[in-house]
PDB file of C-alpha atoms in Angstrom:
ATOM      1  CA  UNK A   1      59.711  76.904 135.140  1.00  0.00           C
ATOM      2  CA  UNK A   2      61.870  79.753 134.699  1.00  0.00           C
ATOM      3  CA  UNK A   3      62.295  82.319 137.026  1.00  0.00           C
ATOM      4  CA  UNK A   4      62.453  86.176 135.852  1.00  0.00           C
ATOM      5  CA  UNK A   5      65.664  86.565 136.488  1.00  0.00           C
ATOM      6  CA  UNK A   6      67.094  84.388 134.002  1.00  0.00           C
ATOM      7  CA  UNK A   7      64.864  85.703 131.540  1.00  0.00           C
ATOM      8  CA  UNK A   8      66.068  89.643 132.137  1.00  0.00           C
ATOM      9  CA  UNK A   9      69.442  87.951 130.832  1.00  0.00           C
ATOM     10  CA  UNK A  10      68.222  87.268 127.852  1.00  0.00           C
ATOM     11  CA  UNK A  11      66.239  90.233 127.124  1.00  0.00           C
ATOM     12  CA  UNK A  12      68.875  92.694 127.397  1.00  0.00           C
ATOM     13  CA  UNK A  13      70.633  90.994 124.326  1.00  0.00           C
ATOM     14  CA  UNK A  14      67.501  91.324 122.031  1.00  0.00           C
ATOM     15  CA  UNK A  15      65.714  93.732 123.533  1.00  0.00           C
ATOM     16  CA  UNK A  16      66.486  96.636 120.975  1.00  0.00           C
ATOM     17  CA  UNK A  17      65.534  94.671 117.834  1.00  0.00           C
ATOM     18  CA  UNK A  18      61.843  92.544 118.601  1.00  0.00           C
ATOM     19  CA  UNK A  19      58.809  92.321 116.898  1.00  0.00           C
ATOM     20  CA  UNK A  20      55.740  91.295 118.553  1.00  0.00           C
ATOM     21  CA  UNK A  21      52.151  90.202 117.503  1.00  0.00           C
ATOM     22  CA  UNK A  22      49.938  89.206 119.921  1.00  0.00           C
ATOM     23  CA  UNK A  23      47.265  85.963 119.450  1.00  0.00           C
ATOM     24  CA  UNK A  24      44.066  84.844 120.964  1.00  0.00           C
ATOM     25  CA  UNK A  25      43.831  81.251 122.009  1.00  0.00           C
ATOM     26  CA  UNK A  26      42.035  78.475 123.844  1.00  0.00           C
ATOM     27  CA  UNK A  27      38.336  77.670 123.835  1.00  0.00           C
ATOM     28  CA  UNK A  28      35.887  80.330 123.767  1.00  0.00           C
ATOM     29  CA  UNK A  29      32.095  81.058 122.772  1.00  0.00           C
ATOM     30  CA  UNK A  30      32.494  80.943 119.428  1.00  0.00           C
ATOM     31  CA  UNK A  31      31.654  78.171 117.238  1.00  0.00           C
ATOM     32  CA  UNK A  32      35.430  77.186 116.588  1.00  0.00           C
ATOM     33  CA  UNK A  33      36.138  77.722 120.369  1.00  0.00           C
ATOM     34  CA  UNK A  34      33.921  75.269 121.839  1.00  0.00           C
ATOM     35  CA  UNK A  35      31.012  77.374 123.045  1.00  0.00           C
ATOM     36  CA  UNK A  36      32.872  77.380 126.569  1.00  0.00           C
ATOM     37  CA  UNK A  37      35.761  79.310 128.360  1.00  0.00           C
ATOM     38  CA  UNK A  38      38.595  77.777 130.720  1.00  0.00           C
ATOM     39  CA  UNK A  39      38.098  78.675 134.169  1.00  0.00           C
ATOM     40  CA  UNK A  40      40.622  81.484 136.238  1.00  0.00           C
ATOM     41  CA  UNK A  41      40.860  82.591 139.643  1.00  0.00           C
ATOM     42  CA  UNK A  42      41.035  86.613 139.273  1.00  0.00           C
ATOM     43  CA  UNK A  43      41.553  86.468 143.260  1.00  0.00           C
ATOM     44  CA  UNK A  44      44.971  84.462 142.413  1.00  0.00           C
ATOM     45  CA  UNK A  45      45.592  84.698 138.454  1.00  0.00           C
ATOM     46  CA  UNK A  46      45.748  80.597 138.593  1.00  0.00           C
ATOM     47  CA  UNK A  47      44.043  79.474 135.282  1.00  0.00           C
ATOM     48  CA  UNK A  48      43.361  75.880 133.788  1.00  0.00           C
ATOM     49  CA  UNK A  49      44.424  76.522 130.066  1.00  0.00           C
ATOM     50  CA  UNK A  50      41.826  74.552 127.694  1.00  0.00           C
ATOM     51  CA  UNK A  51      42.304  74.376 124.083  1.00  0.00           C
ATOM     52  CA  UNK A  52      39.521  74.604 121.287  1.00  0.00           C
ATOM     53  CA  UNK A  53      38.244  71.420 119.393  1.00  0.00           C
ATOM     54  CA  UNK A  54      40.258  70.021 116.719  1.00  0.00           C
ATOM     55  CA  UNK A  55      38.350  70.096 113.183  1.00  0.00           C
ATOM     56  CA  UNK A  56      40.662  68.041 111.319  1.00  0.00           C
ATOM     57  CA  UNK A  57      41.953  64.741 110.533  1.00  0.00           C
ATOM     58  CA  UNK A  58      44.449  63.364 113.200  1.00  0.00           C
ATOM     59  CA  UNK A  59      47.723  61.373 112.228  1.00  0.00           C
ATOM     60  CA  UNK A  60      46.934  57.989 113.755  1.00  0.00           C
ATOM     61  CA  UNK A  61      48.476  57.938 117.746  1.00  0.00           C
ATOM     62  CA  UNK A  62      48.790  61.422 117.657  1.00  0.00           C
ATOM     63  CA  UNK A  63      45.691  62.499 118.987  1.00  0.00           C
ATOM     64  CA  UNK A  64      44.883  65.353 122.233  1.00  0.00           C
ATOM     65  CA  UNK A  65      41.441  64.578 123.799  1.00  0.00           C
ATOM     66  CA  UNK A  66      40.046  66.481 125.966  1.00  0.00           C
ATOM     67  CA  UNK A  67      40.274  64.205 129.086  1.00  0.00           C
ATOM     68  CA  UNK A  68      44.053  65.571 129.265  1.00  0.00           C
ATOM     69  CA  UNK A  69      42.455  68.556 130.713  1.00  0.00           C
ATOM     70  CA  UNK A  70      40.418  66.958 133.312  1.00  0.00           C
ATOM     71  CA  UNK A  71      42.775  67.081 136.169  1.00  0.00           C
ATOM     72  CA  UNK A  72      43.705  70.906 135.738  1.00  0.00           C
ATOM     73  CA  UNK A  73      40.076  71.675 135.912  1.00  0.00           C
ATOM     74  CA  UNK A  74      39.003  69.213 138.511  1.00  0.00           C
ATOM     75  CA  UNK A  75      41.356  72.160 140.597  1.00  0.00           C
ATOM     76  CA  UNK A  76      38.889  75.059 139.557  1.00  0.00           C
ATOM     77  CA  UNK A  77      35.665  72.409 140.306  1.00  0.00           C
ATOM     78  CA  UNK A  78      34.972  72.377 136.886  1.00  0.00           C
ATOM     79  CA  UNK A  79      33.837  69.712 134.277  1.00  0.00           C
ATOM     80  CA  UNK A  80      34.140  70.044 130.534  1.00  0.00           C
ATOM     81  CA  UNK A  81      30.690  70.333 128.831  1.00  0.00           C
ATOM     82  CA  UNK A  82      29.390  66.981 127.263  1.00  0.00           C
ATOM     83  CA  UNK A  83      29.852  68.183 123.657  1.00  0.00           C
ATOM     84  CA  UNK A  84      33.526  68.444 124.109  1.00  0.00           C
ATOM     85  CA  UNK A  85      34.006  65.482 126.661  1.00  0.00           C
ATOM     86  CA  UNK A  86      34.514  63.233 124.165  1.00  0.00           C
ATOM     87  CA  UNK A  87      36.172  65.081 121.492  1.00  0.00           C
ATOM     88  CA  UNK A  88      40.074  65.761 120.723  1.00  0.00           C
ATOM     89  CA  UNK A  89      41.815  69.313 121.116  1.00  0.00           C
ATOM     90  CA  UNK A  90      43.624  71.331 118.355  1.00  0.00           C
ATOM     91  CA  UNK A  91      46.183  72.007 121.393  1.00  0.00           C
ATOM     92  CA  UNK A  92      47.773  74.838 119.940  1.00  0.00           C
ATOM     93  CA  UNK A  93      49.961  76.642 121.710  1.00  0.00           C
ATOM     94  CA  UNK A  94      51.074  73.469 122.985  1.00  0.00           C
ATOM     95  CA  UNK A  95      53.484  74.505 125.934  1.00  0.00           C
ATOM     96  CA  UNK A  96      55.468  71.121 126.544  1.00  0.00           C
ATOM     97  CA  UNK A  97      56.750  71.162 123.196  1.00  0.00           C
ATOM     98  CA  UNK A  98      56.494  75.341 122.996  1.00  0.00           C
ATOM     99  CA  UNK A  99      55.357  75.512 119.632  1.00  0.00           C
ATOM    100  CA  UNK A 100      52.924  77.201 117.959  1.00  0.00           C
ATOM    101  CA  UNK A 101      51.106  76.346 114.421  1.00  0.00           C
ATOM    102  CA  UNK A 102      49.245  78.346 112.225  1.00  0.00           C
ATOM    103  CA  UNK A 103      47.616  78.657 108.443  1.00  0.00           C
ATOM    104  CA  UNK A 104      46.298  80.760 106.149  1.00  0.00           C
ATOM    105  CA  UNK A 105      46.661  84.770 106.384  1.00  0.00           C
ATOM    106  CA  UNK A 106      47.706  84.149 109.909  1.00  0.00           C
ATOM    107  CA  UNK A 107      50.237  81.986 109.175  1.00  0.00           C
ATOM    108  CA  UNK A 108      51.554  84.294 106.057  1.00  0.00           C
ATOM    109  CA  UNK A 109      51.650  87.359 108.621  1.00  0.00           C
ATOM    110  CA  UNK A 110      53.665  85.940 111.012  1.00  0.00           C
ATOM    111  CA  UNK A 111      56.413  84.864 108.574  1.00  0.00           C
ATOM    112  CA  UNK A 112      56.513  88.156 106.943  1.00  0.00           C
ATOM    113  CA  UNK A 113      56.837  89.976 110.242  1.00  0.00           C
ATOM    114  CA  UNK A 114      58.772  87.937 112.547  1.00  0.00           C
ATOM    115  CA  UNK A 115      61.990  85.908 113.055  1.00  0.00           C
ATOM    116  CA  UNK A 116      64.117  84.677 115.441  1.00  0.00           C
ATOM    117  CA  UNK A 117      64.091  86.442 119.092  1.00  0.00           C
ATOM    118  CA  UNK A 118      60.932  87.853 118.071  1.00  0.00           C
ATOM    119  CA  UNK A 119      57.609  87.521 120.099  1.00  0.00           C
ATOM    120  CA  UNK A 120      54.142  85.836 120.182  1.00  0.00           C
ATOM    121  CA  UNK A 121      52.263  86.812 122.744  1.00  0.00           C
ATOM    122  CA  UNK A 122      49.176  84.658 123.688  1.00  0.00           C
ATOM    123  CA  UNK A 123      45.883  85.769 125.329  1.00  0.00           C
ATOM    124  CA  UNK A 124      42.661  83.931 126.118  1.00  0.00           C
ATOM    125  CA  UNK A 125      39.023  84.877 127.119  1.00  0.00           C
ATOM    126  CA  UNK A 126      38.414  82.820 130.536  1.00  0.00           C
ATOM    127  CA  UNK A 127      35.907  82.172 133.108  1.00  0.00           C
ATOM    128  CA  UNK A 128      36.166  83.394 136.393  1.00  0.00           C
ATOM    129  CA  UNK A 129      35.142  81.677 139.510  1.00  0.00           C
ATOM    130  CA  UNK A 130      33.870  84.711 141.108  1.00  0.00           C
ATOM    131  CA  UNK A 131      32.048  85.847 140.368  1.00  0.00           C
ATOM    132  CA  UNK A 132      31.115  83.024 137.942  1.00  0.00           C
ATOM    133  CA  UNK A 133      29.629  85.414 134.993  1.00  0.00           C
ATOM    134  CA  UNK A 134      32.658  87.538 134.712  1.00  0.00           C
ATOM    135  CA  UNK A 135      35.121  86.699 131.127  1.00  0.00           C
ATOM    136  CA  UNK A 136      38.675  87.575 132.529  1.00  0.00           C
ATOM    137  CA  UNK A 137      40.479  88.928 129.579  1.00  0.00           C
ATOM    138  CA  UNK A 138      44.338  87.723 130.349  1.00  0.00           C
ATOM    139  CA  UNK A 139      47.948  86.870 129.346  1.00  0.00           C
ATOM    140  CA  UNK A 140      48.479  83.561 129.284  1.00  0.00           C
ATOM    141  CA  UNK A 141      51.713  82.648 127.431  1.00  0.00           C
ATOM    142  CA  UNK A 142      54.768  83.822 125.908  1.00  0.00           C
ATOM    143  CA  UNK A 143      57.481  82.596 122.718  1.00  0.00           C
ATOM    144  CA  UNK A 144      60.363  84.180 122.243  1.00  0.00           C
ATOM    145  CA  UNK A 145      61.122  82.735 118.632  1.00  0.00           C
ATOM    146  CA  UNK A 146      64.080  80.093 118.127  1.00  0.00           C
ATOM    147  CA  UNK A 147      62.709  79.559 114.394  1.00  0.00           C
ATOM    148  CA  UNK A 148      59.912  79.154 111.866  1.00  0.00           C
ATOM    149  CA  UNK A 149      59.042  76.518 109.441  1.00  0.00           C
ATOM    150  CA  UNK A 150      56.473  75.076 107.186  1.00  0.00           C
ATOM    151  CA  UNK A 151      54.503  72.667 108.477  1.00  0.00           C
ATOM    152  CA  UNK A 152      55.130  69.853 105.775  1.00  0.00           C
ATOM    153  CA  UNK A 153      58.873  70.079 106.322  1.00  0.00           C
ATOM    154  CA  UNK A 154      58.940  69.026 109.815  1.00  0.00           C
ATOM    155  CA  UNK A 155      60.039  65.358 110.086  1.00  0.00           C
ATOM    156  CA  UNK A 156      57.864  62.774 111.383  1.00  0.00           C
ATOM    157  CA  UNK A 157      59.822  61.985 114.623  1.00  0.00           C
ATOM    158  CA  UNK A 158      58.467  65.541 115.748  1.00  0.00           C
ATOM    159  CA  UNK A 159      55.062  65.347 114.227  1.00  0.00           C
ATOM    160  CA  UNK A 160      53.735  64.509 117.842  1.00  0.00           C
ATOM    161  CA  UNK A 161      55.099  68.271 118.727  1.00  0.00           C
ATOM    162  CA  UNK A 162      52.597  70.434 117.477  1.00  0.00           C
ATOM    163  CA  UNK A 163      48.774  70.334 116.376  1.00  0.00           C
ATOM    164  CA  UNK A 164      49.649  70.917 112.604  1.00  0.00           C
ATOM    165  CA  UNK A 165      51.930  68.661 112.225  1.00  0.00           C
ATOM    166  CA  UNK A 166      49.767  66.004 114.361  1.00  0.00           C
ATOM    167  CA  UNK A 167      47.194  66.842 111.220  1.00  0.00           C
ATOM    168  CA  UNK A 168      46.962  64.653 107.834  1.00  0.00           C
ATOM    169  CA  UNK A 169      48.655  67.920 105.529  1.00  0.00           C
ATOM    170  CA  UNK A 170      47.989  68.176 102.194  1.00  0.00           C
ATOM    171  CA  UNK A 171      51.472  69.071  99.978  1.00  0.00           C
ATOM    172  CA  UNK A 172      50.107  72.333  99.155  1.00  0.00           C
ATOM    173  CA  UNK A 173      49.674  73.215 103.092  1.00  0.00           C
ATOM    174  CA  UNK A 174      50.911  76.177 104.190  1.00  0.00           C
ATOM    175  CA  UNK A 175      50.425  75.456 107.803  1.00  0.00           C
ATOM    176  CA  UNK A 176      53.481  76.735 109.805  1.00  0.00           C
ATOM    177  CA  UNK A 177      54.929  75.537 112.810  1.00  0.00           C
ATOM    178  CA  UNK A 178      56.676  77.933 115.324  1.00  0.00           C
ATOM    179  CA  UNK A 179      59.406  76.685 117.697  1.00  0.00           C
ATOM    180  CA  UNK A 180      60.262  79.036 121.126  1.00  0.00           C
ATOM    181  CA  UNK A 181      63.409  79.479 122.760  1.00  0.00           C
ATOM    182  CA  UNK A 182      63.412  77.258 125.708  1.00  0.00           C
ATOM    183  CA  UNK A 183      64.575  78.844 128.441  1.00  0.00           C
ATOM    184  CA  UNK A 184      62.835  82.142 127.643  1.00  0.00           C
ATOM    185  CA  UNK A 185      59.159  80.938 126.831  1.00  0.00           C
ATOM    186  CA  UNK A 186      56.314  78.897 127.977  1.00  0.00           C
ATOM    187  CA  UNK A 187      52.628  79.404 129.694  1.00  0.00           C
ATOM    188  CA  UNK A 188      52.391  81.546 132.329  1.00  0.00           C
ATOM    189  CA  UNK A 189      52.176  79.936 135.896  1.00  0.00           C
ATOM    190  CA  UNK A 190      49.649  82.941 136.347  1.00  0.00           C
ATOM    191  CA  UNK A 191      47.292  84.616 134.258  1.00  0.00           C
ATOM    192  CA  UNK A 192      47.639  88.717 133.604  1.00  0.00           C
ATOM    193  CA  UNK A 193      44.750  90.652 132.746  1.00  0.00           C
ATOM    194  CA  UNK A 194      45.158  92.517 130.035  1.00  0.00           C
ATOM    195  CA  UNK A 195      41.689  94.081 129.522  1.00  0.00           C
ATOM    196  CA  UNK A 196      37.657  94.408 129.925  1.00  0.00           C
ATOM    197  CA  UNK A 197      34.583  95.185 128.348  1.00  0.00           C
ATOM    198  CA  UNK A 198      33.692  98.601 126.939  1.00  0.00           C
ATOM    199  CA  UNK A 199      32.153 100.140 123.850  1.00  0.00           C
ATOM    200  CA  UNK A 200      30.178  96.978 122.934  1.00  0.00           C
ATOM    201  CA  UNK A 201      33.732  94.671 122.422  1.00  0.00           C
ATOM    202  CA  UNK A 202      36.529  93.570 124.998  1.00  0.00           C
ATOM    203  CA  UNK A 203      39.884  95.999 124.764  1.00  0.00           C
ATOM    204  CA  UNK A 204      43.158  96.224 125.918  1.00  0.00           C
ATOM    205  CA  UNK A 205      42.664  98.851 128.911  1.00  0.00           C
ATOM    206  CA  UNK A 206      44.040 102.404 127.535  1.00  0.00           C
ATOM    207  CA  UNK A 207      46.234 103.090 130.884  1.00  0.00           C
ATOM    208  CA  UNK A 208      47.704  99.332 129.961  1.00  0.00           C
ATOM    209  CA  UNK A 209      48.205 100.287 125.879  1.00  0.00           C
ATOM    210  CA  UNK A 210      49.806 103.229 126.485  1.00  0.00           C
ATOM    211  CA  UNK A 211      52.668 100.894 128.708  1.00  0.00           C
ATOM    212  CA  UNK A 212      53.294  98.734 126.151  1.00  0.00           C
ATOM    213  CA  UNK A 213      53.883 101.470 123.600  1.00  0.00           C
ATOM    214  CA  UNK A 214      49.997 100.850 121.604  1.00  0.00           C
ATOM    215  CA  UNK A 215      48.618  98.115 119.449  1.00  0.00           C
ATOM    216  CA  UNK A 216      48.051  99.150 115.788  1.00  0.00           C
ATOM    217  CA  UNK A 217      44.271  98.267 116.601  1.00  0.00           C
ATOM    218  CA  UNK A 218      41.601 100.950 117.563  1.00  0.00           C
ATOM    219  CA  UNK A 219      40.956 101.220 121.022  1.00  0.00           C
ATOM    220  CA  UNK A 220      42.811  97.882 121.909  1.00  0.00           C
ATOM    221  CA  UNK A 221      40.366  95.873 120.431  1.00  0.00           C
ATOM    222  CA  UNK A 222      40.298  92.292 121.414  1.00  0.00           C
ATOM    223  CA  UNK A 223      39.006  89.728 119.094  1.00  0.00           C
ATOM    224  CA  UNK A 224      39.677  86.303 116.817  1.00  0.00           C
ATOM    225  CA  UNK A 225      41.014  87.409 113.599  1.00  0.00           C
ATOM    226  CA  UNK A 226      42.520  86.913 110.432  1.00  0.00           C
ATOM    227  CA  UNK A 227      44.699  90.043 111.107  1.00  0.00           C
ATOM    228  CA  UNK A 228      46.588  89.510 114.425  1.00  0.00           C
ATOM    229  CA  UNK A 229      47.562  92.849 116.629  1.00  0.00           C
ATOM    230  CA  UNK A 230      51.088  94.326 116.135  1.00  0.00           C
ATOM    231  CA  UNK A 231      52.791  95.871 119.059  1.00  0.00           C
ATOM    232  CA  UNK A 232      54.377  99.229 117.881  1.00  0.00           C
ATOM    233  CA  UNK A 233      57.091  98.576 120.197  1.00  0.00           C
ATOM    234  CA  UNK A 234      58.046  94.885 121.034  1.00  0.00           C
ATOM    235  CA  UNK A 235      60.845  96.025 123.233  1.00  0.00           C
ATOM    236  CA  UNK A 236      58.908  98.552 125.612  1.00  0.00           C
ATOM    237  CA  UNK A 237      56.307  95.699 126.188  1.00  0.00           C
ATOM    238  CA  UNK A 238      58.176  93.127 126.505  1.00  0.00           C
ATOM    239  CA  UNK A 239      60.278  95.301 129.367  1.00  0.00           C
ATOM    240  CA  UNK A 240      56.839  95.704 130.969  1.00  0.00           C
ATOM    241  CA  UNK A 241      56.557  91.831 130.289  1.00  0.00           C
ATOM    242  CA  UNK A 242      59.785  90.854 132.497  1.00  0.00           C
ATOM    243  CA  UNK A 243      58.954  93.534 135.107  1.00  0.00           C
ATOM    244  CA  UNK A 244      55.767  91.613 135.941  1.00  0.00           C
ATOM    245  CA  UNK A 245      57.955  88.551 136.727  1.00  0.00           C
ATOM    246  CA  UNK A 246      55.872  86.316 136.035  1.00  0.00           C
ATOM    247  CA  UNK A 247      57.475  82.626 135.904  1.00  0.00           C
ATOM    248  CA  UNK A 248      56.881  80.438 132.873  1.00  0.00           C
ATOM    249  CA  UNK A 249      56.381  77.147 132.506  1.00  0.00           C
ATOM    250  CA  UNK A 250      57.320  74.372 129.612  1.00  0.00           C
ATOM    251  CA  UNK A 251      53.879  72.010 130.297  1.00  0.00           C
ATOM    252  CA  UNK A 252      50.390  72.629 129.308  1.00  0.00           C
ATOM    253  CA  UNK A 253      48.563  71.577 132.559  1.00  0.00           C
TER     254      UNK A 253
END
């Protein structure tokens, strides 16, 4: 992992010029996510990060089942539910290789509006262990941007590095594939909430908006979309980012 002070370095050289957008990931109630949340600690921020199912066709010997998982959760007491057991992840983030793929409007937005030394941020909806009903709303990951690419282009010695290039792509794809700086980006080695429940939807917490400079979203609203959340000033949240010095960490479990 690497520690905050290293990445302070960094940030002072690219501070000024960011862009940000910030991404839900990982399994979740709806019907893409699995019907089921990763579990978290809120007493310790320590989180087991647990991808949603993969829909697609898989590249022979380049599959991500589930069972990888098993040993991060076995820490939280916690089984994976029978209907994803036996099924393979779309791991996506995937934080050993830290990239990050994406298609459609998603994938169109982020390579309109970002570039190198620019940000993704990554959130997830997870399960706490107490109490047990609770969704923990959290930071869970963070790319600083080394450099974007289509999908299709990426050769097939790296295919294994990503979940869209691990798919069968069509030549008219426009999957992307987004490749972090290494020493700057990775999964967090704990969790930071980011947010609760109020006015019938989850949100950013105002007090915690108003840090980062705002979202342009109403009222922080939290939620899977085809429009992702643009922070109106990368470089004020991502100084609040280092200031929580937070260590991240190149592996996925």
């Amino acid at each position: 992992c690497w520690s905050a002070s290293s990445r302070t370095t960094r940030s002072r050289r690219i501070i000024s010029k960011m862009k940000a957008l910030l991404i839900r990931v990982a399994a979740d109630q709806s019907e893409g996510g699995g019907h089921w949340n990763g579990p978290v600690d809120s007493s310790t921020g320590q989180f087991a990060y647990v991808a949603i199912p993969e829909e697609r066709q898989i590249r022979e010997g380049h599959a991500k089942p589930y069972s990888l998982a098993i040993p991060a959760l076995a820490k939280f007491e916690k089984k994976l539910p029978d209907e994803l057991a036996s099924r393979n992840m779309h791991l996506d983030p995937d934080f050993d290789h830290l990239t990050y793929g994406d298609q459609g409007t998603r994938a169109q937005q982020i390579r309109s509006k970002l570039g190198s030394d620019d940000l993704l941020v990554f959130y997830s909806g997870l399960k706490d262990v107490r109490p047990a009903s609770q969704l923990v709303y959290a930071l869970i990951g963070l790319f600083v941007i080394e450099e974007i690419l289509l999908a299709k282009d990426v050769p097939g010695n790296r295919w294994h590095e990503n979940a869209h290039t691990r798919r069968h792509l069509s030549s008219e794809a426009n999957d992307i594939v987004v490749r972090a700086r290494y020493d700057v980006s990775g999964r967090l080695k704990r969790c930071i909430p980011i947010g609760d429940y109020r006015q019938r939807a989850y949100r950013v917490w105002p007090n915690l908006s108003e840090e980062w400079g705002g979202l342009n979203v109403k009222d922080g609203y939290l939620q899977r979309s085809a429009r992702l959340p643009e922070f109106l000033d990368a470089a004020r949240f991502y100084a609040w980012f280092i200031n929580q010095s937070v260590p991240l960490i190149s592996n996925n479990y």
